[in-house]
GROMACS .gro file of C-alpha atoms in nm:
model
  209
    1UNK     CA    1   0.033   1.799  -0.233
    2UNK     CA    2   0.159   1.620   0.049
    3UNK     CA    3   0.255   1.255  -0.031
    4UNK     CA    4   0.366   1.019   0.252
    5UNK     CA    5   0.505   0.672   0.098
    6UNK     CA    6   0.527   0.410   0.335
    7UNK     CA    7   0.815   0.122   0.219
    8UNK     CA    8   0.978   0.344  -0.023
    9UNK     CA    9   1.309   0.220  -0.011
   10UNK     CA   10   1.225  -0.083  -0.294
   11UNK     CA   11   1.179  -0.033  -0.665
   12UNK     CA   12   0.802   0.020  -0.604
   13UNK     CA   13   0.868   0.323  -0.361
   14UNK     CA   14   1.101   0.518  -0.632
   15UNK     CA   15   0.842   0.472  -0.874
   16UNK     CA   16   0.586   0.594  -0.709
   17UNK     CA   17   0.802   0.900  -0.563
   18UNK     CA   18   0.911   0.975  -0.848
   19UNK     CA   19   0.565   1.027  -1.020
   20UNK     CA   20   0.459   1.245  -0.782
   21UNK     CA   21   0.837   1.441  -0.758
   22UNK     CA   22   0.767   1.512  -1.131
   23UNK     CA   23   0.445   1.642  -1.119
   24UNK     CA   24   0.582   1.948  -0.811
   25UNK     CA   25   0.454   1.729  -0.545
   26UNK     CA   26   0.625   1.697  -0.157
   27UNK     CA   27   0.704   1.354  -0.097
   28UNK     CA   28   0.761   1.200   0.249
   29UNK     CA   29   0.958   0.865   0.219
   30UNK     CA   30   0.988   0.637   0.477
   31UNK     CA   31   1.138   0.294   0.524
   32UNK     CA   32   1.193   0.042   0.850
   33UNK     CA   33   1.539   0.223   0.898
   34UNK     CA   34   1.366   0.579   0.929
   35UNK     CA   35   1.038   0.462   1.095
   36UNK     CA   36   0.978   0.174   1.258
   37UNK     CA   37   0.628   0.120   1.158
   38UNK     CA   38   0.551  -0.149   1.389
   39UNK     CA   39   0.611   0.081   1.717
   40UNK     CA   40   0.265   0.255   1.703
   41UNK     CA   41   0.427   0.540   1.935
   42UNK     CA   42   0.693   0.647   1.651
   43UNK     CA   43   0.422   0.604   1.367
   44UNK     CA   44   0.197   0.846   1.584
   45UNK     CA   45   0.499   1.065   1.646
   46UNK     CA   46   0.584   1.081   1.255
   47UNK     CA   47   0.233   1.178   1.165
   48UNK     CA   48   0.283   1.456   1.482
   49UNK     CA   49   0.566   1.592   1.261
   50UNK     CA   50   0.394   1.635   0.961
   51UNK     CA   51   0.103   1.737   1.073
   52UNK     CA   52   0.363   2.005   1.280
   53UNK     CA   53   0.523   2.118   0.935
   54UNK     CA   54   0.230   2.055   0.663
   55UNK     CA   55  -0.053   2.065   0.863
   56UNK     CA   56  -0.233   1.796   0.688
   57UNK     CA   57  -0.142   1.502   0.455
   58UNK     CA   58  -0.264   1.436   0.125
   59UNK     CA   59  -0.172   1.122   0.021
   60UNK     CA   60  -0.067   0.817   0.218
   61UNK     CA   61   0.068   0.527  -0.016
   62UNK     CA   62   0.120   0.213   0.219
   63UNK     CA   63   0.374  -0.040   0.030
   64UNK     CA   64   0.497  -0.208   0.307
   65UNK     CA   65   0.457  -0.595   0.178
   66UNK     CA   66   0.641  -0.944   0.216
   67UNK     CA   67   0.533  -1.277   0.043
   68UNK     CA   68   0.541  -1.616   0.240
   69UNK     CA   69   0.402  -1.979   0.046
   70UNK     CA   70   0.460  -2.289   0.123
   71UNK     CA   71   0.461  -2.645  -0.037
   72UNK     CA   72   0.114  -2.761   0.026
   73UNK     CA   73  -0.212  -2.642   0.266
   74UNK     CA   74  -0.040  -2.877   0.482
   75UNK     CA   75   0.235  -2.778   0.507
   76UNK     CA   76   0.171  -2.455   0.604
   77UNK     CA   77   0.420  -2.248   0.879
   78UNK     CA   78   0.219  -2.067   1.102
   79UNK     CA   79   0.522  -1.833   1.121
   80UNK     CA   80   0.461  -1.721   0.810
   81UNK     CA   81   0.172  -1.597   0.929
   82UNK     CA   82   0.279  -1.404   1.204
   83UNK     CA   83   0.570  -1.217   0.999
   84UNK     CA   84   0.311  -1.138   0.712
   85UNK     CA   85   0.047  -1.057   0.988
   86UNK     CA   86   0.295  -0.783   1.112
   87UNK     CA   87   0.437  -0.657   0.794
   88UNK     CA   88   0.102  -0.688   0.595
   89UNK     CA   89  -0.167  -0.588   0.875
   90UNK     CA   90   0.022  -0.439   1.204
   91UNK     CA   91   0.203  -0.187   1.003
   92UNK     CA   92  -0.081  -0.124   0.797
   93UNK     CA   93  -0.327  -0.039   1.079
   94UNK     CA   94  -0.066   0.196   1.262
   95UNK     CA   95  -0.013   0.381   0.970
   96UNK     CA   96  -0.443   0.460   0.898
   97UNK     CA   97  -0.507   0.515   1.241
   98UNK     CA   98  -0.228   0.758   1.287
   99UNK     CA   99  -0.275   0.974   0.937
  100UNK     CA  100  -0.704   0.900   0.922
  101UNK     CA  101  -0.715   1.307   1.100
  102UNK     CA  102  -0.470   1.438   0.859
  103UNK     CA  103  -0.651   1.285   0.588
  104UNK     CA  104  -0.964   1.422   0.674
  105UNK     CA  105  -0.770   1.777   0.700
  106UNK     CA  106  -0.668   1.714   0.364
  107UNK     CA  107  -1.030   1.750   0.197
  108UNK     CA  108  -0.873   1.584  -0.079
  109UNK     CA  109  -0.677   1.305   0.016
  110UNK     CA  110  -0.589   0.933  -0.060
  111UNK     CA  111  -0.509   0.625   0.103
  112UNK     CA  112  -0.415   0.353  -0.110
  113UNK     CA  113  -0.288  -0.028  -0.048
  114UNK     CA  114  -0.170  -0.234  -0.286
  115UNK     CA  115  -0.322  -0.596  -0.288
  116UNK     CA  116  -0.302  -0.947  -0.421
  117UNK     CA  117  -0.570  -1.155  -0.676
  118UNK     CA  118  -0.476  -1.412  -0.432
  119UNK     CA  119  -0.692  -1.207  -0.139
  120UNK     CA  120  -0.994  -1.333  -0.346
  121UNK     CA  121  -0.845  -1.684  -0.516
  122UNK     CA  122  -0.680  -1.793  -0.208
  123UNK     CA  123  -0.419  -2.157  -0.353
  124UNK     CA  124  -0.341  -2.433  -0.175
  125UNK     CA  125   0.004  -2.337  -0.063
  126UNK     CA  126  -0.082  -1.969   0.021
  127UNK     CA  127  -0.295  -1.963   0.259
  128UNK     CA  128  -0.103  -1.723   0.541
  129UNK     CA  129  -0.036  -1.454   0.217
  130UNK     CA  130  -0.396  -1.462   0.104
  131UNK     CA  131  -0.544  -1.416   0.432
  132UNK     CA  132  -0.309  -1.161   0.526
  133UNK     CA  133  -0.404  -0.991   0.229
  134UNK     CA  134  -0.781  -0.992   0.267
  135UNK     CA  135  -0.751  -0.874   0.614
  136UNK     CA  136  -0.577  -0.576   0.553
  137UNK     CA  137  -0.841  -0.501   0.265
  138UNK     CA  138  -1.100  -0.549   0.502
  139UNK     CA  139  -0.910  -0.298   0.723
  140UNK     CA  140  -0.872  -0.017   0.449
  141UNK     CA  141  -1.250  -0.090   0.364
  142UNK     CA  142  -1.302   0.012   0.729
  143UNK     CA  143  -1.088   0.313   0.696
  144UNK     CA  144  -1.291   0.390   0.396
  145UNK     CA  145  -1.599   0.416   0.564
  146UNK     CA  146  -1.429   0.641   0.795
  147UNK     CA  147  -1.337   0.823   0.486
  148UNK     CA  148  -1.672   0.890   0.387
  149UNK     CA  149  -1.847   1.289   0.317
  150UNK     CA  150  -1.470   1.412   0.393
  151UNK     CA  151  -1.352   1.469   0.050
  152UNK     CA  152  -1.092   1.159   0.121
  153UNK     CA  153  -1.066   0.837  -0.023
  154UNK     CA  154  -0.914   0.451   0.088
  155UNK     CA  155  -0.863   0.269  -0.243
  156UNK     CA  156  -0.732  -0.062  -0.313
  157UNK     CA  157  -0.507  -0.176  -0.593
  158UNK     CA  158  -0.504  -0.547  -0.681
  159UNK     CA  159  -0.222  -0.664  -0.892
  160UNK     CA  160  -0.107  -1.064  -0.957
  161UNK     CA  161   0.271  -0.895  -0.868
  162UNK     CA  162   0.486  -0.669  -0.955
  163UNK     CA  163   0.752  -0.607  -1.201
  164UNK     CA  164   1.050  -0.359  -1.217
  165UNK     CA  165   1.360  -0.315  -1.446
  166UNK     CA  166   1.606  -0.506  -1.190
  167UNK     CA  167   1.347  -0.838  -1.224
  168UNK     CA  168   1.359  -0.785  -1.617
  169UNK     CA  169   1.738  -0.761  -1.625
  170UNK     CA  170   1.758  -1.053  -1.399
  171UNK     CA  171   1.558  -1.273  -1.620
  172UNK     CA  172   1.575  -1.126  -1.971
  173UNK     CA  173   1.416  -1.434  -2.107
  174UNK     CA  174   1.120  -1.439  -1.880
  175UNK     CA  175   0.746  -1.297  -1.982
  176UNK     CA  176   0.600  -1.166  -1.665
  177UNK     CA  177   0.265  -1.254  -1.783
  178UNK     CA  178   0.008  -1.065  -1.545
  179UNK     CA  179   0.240  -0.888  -1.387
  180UNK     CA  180   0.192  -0.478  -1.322
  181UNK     CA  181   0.521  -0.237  -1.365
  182UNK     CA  182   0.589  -0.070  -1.107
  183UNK     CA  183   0.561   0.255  -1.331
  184UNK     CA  184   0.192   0.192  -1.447
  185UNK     CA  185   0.136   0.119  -1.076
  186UNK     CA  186   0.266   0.470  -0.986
  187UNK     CA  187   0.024   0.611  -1.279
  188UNK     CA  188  -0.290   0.466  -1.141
  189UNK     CA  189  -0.198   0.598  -0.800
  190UNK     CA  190  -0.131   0.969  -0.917
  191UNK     CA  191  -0.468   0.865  -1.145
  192UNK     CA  192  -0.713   0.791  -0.844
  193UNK     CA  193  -0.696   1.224  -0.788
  194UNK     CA  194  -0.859   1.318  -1.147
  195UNK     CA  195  -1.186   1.115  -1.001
  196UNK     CA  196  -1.387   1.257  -0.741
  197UNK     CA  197  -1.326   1.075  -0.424
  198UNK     CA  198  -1.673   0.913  -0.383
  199UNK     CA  199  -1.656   0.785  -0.691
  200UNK     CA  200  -1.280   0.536  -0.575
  201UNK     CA  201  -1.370   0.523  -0.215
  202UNK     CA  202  -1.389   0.163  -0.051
  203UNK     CA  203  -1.345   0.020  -0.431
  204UNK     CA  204  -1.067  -0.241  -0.573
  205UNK     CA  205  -0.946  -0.149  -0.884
  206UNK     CA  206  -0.804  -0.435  -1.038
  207UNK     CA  207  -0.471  -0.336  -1.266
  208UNK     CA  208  -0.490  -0.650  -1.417
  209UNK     CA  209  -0.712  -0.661  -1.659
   0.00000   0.00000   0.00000
């Protein structure tokens, strides 16, 4: 298969690559200093390329995130909004809307997000990340829809947050309580293609419980 992973450079990225590297899989990595995935032109001009060499993509894993709170509802920077508006939801919708045909070409394919419990349970001080959130589910429910008879699937992954090794090593004492590993996260990914794609289309799978 052909796996395009959107903000791979983090912890999250490598795990997910290197799932799929493991199981004989061609992964595609990209990050803001190969792609700038906020220029709509380049993101249209990287799913050219593929489409050039593979001829089709099969999996399109968007991790591009960011987190902004602040102290109170009050309080609230509307700034925040516009950076997580553009790394949570601009990026986001250049990215479907460029590899939707090569997903469809695919027969087989999946898109997959990663949100936040928050999207649902919006708190006081988080009003900019929760919103953000639940707009670009809305947006990959659309793409779902889009999705639908082709054999492709949009899924969305809800997690409190994540955790990697560097965070445990950081804070050896702490508990993580909720939290998903980056690891399992990569596992439910590489887990949404042993179900038929009607069956995960336009759902939230909640890795927290």
């Amino acid at each position: 298969m052909i796996i395009l992973v959107t903000g791979a450079a983090g912890p999250t990225g490598a795990a997910v690559t290197e799932h799929f590297t493991k199981h004989g899989h061609t992964v595609i990595g990209v990050d803001k200093d190969d792609v700038d995935l906020l220029d709509r032109a380049a993101v249209q001009e990287l799913a050219a390329r593929i489409d050039a060499e593979h001829g089709r993509v099969d999996g399109v894993v968007h991790l591009v995130g960011g987190w902004r709170g602040s102290p109170s509802f009050d309080r609230t920077d509307l700034a925040d909004w516009d950076t997580l508006h553009d790394l949570l939801i601009r990026t986001l919708q250049h990215v479907s809307l460029a590899f939707e045909p090569l997903l469809r070409k695919s027969g087989n394919g999946r898109f997959v997000i990663v949100s936040a419990k928050a999207a649902g349970k919006p708190e006081t001080g988080g009003a900019a990340y929760a919103a953000a959130k639940a707009a670009a589910e809305a947006w990959t429910l659309s793409l779902a829809d889009a999705l639908r008879g082709t054999g492709s699937a949009a899924t969305i992954l809800v997690v409190k947050a994540l955790v990697n090794d560097a965070m445990r090593a950081a804070k050896p004492e702490a508990r993580f309580p909720g939290f998903t590993d980056v690891r399992d996260l990569a596992e439910a990914i590489g887990g949404l293609y042993d179900q038929p794609a009607d069956q995960i289309n336009a759902t939230r799978l909640d890795l927290t419980t």
